[in-house]
Coordinates of N, CA, C and O in Angstrom, one line a residue:
M1 N -0.7 -23.6 21.0 CA 0.2 -22.5 20.6 C -0.7 -21.3 20.4 O -1.7 -21.3 19.7
K2 N -0.3 -20.2 21.0 CA -1.0 -18.9 20.9 C -0.8 -18.3 19.5 O 0.3 -18.2 19.0
R3 N -1.9 -17.9 18.9 CA -1.8 -17.3 17.6 C -1.3 -15.8 17.7 O -1.7 -15.1 18.6
I4 N -0.4 -15.5 16.9 CA 0.2 -14.1 16.9 C -0.9 -13.2 16.3 O -1.4 -13.4 15.2
S5 N -1.2 -12.2 17.0 CA -2.2 -11.2 16.6 C -1.5 -10.2 15.6 O -0.5 -9.7 15.9
H6 N -2.2 -9.9 14.5 CA -1.7 -8.9 13.6 C -2.9 -8.3 12.8 O -3.9 -8.9 12.7
D7 N -2.7 -7.2 12.3 CA -3.7 -6.5 11.5 C -3.1 -6.1 10.2 O -3.4 -5.0 9.7
L8 N -2.3 -6.9 9.6 CA -1.7 -6.6 8.3 C -2.8 -6.3 7.2 O -2.6 -5.4 6.4
P9 N -3.8 -7.1 7.2 CA -4.9 -6.7 6.1 C -5.4 -5.3 6.3 O -5.6 -4.6 5.4
G10 N -5.7 -5.0 7.6 CA -6.2 -3.6 7.9 C -5.2 -2.5 7.5 O -5.6 -1.5 6.9
V11 N -4.0 -2.8 7.9 CA -2.9 -1.8 7.5 C -2.8 -1.7 6.0 O -2.7 -0.6 5.5
T12 N -2.8 -2.8 5.3 CA -2.7 -2.8 3.9 C -3.9 -2.0 3.2 O -3.6 -1.2 2.3
Q13 N -5.1 -2.2 3.7 CA -6.2 -1.5 3.2 C -6.1 0.0 3.5 O -6.4 0.9 2.6
R14 N -5.6 0.4 4.7 CA -5.4 1.8 5.0 C -4.4 2.5 4.1 O -4.6 3.6 3.6
I15 N -3.3 1.8 3.8 CA -2.2 2.3 3.0 C -2.8 2.4 1.5 O -2.5 3.5 0.9
A16 N -3.5 1.5 1.1 CA -4.1 1.5 -0.3 C -5.0 2.7 -0.4 O -5.0 3.5 -1.4
K17 N -5.8 3.0 0.7 CA -6.8 4.1 0.7 C -6.0 5.4 0.7 O -6.4 6.3 0.0
L18 N -4.9 5.5 1.4 CA -4.1 6.7 1.4 C -3.5 6.9 0.0 O -3.5 8.1 -0.4
G19 N -3.1 5.9 -0.6 CA -2.6 6.0 -2.0 C -3.7 6.6 -2.9 O -3.4 7.5 -3.8
D20 N -4.9 6.1 -2.8 CA -6.0 6.6 -3.6 C -6.3 8.1 -3.3 O -6.5 8.9 -4.2
E21 N -6.3 8.4 -2.0 CA -6.5 9.8 -1.6 C -5.4 10.7 -2.1 O -5.7 11.8 -2.6
F22 N -4.2 10.2 -2.1 CA -3.0 11.0 -2.6 C -3.2 11.3 -4.1 O -3.0 12.4 -4.6
T23 N -3.6 10.2 -4.9 CA -3.8 10.3 -6.3 C -4.9 11.4 -6.6 O -4.7 12.2 -7.5
L24 N -5.9 11.3 -5.8 CA -7.0 12.3 -6.0 C -6.5 13.7 -5.7 O -6.8 14.6 -6.5
A25 N -5.8 13.9 -4.6 CA -5.3 15.2 -4.3 C -4.4 15.7 -5.4 O -4.4 16.9 -5.7
V26 N -3.5 14.9 -5.9 CA -2.6 15.3 -7.0 C -3.4 15.7 -8.2 O -3.1 16.8 -8.8
S27 N -4.4 15.0 -8.5 CA -5.3 15.3 -9.7 C -6.0 16.6 -9.5 O -6.0 17.5 -10.4
E28 N -6.5 16.8 -8.3 CA -7.2 18.1 -8.0 C -6.2 19.3 -8.1 O -6.5 20.3 -8.6
T29 N -5.0 19.1 -7.6 CA -4.0 20.1 -7.6 C -3.6 20.4 -9.0 O -3.4 21.6 -9.4
A30 N -3.4 19.4 -9.8 CA -3.0 19.5 -11.2 C -4.1 20.4 -12.0 O -3.7 21.1 -12.9
E31 N -5.3 20.3 -11.6 CA -6.4 21.1 -12.2 C -6.2 22.6 -12.0 O -6.5 23.4 -12.8
V32 N -5.6 22.9 -10.8 CA -5.4 24.3 -10.4 C -4.0 24.8 -10.9 O -3.9 25.9 -11.4
W33 N -3.0 23.9 -10.8 CA -1.6 24.3 -11.3 C -1.4 23.8 -12.7 O -0.7 22.9 -13.0
R34 N -2.0 24.5 -13.6 CA -2.0 24.2 -15.0 C -0.8 24.7 -15.8 O -0.5 24.3 -16.9
D35 N 0.0 25.5 -15.2 CA 1.2 26.1 -15.9 C 2.4 25.1 -15.8 O 2.3 24.1 -15.1
E36 N 3.4 25.4 -16.6 CA 4.5 24.5 -16.7 C 5.2 24.3 -15.4 O 5.6 23.2 -15.0
K37 N 5.3 25.4 -14.6 CA 6.0 25.3 -13.3 C 5.2 24.3 -12.4 O 5.8 23.5 -11.7
G38 N 3.9 24.4 -12.4 CA 3.1 23.5 -11.5 C 3.2 22.1 -12.0 O 3.4 21.2 -11.2
R39 N 3.1 21.9 -13.3 CA 3.3 20.5 -13.8 C 4.6 19.9 -13.5 O 4.8 18.7 -13.1
T40 N 5.7 20.7 -13.6 CA 7.0 20.3 -13.3 C 7.2 19.9 -11.9 O 7.7 18.9 -11.5
F41 N 6.6 20.7 -11.0 CA 6.7 20.5 -9.6 C 6.0 19.1 -9.2 O 6.5 18.3 -8.5
L42 N 4.8 19.0 -9.7 CA 4.0 17.7 -9.5 C 4.8 16.5 -10.0 O 4.8 15.5 -9.3
Q43 N 5.3 16.6 -11.2 CA 6.1 15.5 -11.8 C 7.3 15.2 -10.9 O 7.5 14.0 -10.6
Q44 N 8.0 16.2 -10.5 CA 9.2 15.9 -9.7 C 8.9 15.4 -8.3 O 9.7 14.6 -7.8
H45 N 7.9 15.8 -7.7 CA 7.6 15.5 -6.3 C 6.6 14.5 -6.0 O 6.4 14.0 -4.9
T46 N 5.8 14.1 -7.0 CA 4.8 13.1 -6.8 C 4.8 11.9 -7.6 O 4.1 10.9 -7.3
S47 N 5.6 11.8 -8.7 CA 5.6 10.7 -9.6 C 5.9 9.4 -9.0 O 5.4 8.4 -9.5
E48 N 6.7 9.4 -8.0 CA 7.2 8.1 -7.4 C 6.3 7.6 -6.3 O 6.4 6.4 -5.9
V49 N 5.4 8.5 -5.8 CA 4.6 8.1 -4.6 C 3.6 7.0 -5.0 O 3.6 6.0 -4.2
G50 N 2.9 7.1 -6.0 CA 1.9 6.1 -6.4 C 2.5 4.7 -6.6 O 2.1 3.7 -6.0
P51 N 3.5 4.6 -7.5 CA 4.2 3.3 -7.6 C 4.8 2.7 -6.3 O 4.7 1.5 -6.1
T52 N 5.3 3.6 -5.5 CA 5.9 3.1 -4.2 C 4.8 2.6 -3.3 O 5.0 1.5 -2.7
I53 N 3.7 3.3 -3.3 CA 2.5 2.8 -2.4 C 2.0 1.4 -3.0 O 1.8 0.5 -2.3
N54 N 1.9 1.3 -4.3 CA 1.5 0.1 -5.0 C 2.4 -1.1 -4.6 O 2.0 -2.2 -4.3
Q55 N 3.7 -0.8 -4.7 CA 4.7 -1.8 -4.3 C 4.6 -2.2 -2.9 O 4.7 -3.4 -2.5
L56 N 4.4 -1.3 -2.0 CA 4.2 -1.5 -0.6 C 3.0 -2.4 -0.3 O 3.0 -3.4 0.4
V57 N 1.9 -2.1 -1.0 CA 0.6 -2.8 -0.8 C 0.8 -4.3 -1.3 O 0.4 -5.2 -0.7
S58 N 1.5 -4.4 -2.4 CA 1.8 -5.7 -3.0 C 2.7 -6.5 -2.1 O 2.4 -7.7 -1.8
A59 N 3.7 -5.9 -1.5 CA 4.6 -6.6 -0.6 C 3.9 -7.0 0.7 O 4.1 -8.1 1.2
L60 N 3.0 -6.2 1.2 CA 2.2 -6.5 2.4 C 1.3 -7.6 2.1 O 1.1 -8.5 2.9
T61 N 0.6 -7.6 0.9 CA -0.3 -8.7 0.6 C 0.4 -10.0 0.5 O 0.0 -11.1 1.0
Q62 N 1.6 -10.0 -0.1 CA 2.4 -11.3 -0.2 C 2.9 -11.7 1.2 O 2.9 -12.9 1.5
S63 N 3.2 -10.8 2.0 CA 3.6 -11.1 3.4 C 2.5 -11.7 4.2 O 2.7 -12.6 5.0
I64 N 1.3 -11.2 4.0 CA 0.1 -11.7 4.7 C -0.1 -13.2 4.3 O -0.4 -14.0 5.1
E65 N -0.1 -13.4 3.0 CA -0.2 -14.8 2.5 C 0.8 -15.7 3.0 O 0.5 -16.8 3.5
L66 N 2.1 -15.3 3.1 CA 3.1 -16.1 3.6 C 2.9 -16.3 5.1 O 3.0 -17.5 5.6
F67 N 2.6 -15.3 5.8 CA 2.4 -15.4 7.3 C 1.2 -16.4 7.6 O 1.4 -17.2 8.4
E68 N 0.1 -16.2 6.8 CA -1.0 -17.1 7.1 C -0.7 -18.6 6.7 O -1.1 -19.5 7.4
G69 N 0.1 -18.8 5.7 CA 0.5 -20.1 5.3 C 1.4 -20.7 6.4 O 1.2 -21.9 6.7
I70 N 2.3 -20.0 6.9 CA 3.1 -20.5 8.0 C 2.3 -20.8 9.2 O 2.5 -21.8 9.9
A71 N 1.4 -19.9 9.5 CA 0.5 -20.1 10.7 C -0.3 -21.4 10.6 O -0.4 -22.1 11.6
K72 N -0.8 -21.7 9.4 CA -1.6 -22.9 9.2 C -0.7 -24.1 9.4 O -1.1 -25.1 10.0
K73 N 0.5 -24.1 8.9 CA 1.5 -25.2 9.0 C 1.9 -25.4 10.4 O 2.0 -26.6 10.9
V74 N 2.0 -24.4 11.2 CA 2.4 -24.5 12.6 C 1.3 -25.1 13.4 O 1.5 -25.9 14.3
Q75 N 0.0 -24.7 13.1 CA -1.1 -25.2 13.8 C -1.4 -26.7 13.5 O -1.9 -27.4 14.3
D76 N -1.2 -27.1 12.2 CA -1.5 -28.5 11.8 C -0.4 -29.0 10.9 O -0.6 -29.1 9.7
P77 N 0.8 -29.2 11.4 CA 1.9 -29.6 10.5 C 1.7 -30.9 9.7 O 2.4 -31.1 8.7
Q78 N 0.9 -31.8 10.2 CA 0.8 -33.1 9.5 C -0.1 -33.0 8.2 O 0.0 -33.9 7.4
H79 N -0.9 -31.9 8.1 CA -1.7 -31.8 6.9 C -1.2 -30.8 5.9 O -1.9 -30.4 5.0
H80 N 0.1 -30.4 6.0 CA 0.6 -29.4 5.1 C 1.9 -29.9 4.6 O 2.8 -30.4 5.0

């Protein structure tokens, strides 16, 4: 049986890195936008991004584990 090619770990790492870069960009912007209007804007428009990226990375990690477990069972069903 041909193994299905995927790069979910690579995708997961890239998304996590984007999340880190986004957090850094928001922090840098917050240093410049110190007034109430800037803080309010950042809070309204960025507060959900970090948790959403974390949830996505977590879901992808769980999917990778599930996928790899299924792939092992398919390759050798008698030992699982």
